[in-house]
Amino acid sequence: DAIYIRPTTIQTARAANLTCAAFRYRAELDHENIKPVR
């Protein structure tokens, strides 16, 4: 899906997207939905 999203030149939007992705990843870790690497 990410291939269809054009990156933005607005730095604030990029920072917000990164922050949102980090919080989503943290939530997935907290709920133990991510399988261990090994």
PDB file of C-alpha atoms in Angstrom:
ATOM      1  CA  ASP A   1       0.000   0.000   0.000  1.00  0.00           C
ATOM      2  CA  ALA A   2       2.830   2.390   0.768  1.00  0.00           C
ATOM      3  CA  ILE A   3       3.920   2.439  -2.870  1.00  0.00           C
ATOM      4  CA  TYR A   4       0.777   4.371  -3.826  1.00  0.00           C
ATOM      5  CA  ILE A   5       1.277   7.088  -1.205  1.00  0.00           C
ATOM      6  CA  ARG A   6       3.257  10.062  -2.462  1.00  0.00           C
ATOM      7  CA  PRO A   7       5.628  11.451   0.165  1.00  0.00           C
ATOM      8  CA  THR A   8       4.818  14.944   1.336  1.00  0.00           C
ATOM      9  CA  THR A   9       7.189  17.889   1.294  1.00  0.00           C
ATOM     10  CA  ILE A  10       5.590  19.316   4.442  1.00  0.00           C
ATOM     11  CA  GLN A  11       7.960  18.559   7.301  1.00  0.00           C
ATOM     12  CA  THR A  12       5.265  18.822   9.989  1.00  0.00           C
ATOM     13  CA  ALA A  13       3.127  16.239   8.205  1.00  0.00           C
ATOM     14  CA  ARG A  14       6.082  13.855   7.907  1.00  0.00           C
ATOM     15  CA  ALA A  15       6.825  14.227  11.614  1.00  0.00           C
ATOM     16  CA  ALA A  16       3.161  13.624  12.478  1.00  0.00           C
ATOM     17  CA  ASN A  17       3.057  10.479  10.315  1.00  0.00           C
ATOM     18  CA  LEU A  18       6.208   9.146  11.945  1.00  0.00           C
ATOM     19  CA  THR A  19       4.849   9.841  15.430  1.00  0.00           C
ATOM     20  CA  CYS A  20       1.542   8.168  14.596  1.00  0.00           C
ATOM     21  CA  ALA A  21       3.329   5.111  13.205  1.00  0.00           C
ATOM     22  CA  ALA A  22       5.493   4.884  16.330  1.00  0.00           C
ATOM     23  CA  PHE A  23       2.427   4.968  18.593  1.00  0.00           C
ATOM     24  CA  ARG A  24       0.677   2.314  16.492  1.00  0.00           C
ATOM     25  CA  TYR A  25       3.760   0.087  16.668  1.00  0.00           C
ATOM     26  CA  ARG A  26       3.930   0.612  20.431  1.00  0.00           C
ATOM     27  CA  ALA A  27       0.260  -0.369  20.769  1.00  0.00           C
ATOM     28  CA  GLU A  28       0.876  -3.530  18.738  1.00  0.00           C
ATOM     29  CA  LEU A  29       3.802  -4.402  21.016  1.00  0.00           C
ATOM     30  CA  ASP A  30       1.751  -3.741  24.150  1.00  0.00           C
ATOM     31  CA  HIS A  31      -1.031  -6.018  22.895  1.00  0.00           C
ATOM     32  CA  GLU A  32       1.567  -8.647  21.937  1.00  0.00           C
ATOM     33  CA  ASN A  33       0.265  -8.850  18.350  1.00  0.00           C
ATOM     34  CA  ILE A  34       3.774  -8.883  16.868  1.00  0.00           C
ATOM     35  CA  LYS A  35       5.471 -12.259  16.685  1.00  0.00           C
ATOM     36  CA  PRO A  36       9.005 -12.573  18.090  1.00  0.00           C
ATOM     37  CA  VAL A  37      11.822 -12.529  15.551  1.00  0.00           C
ATOM     38  CA  ARG A  38      13.247 -15.804  16.860  1.00  0.00           C
TER      39      ARG A  38
END
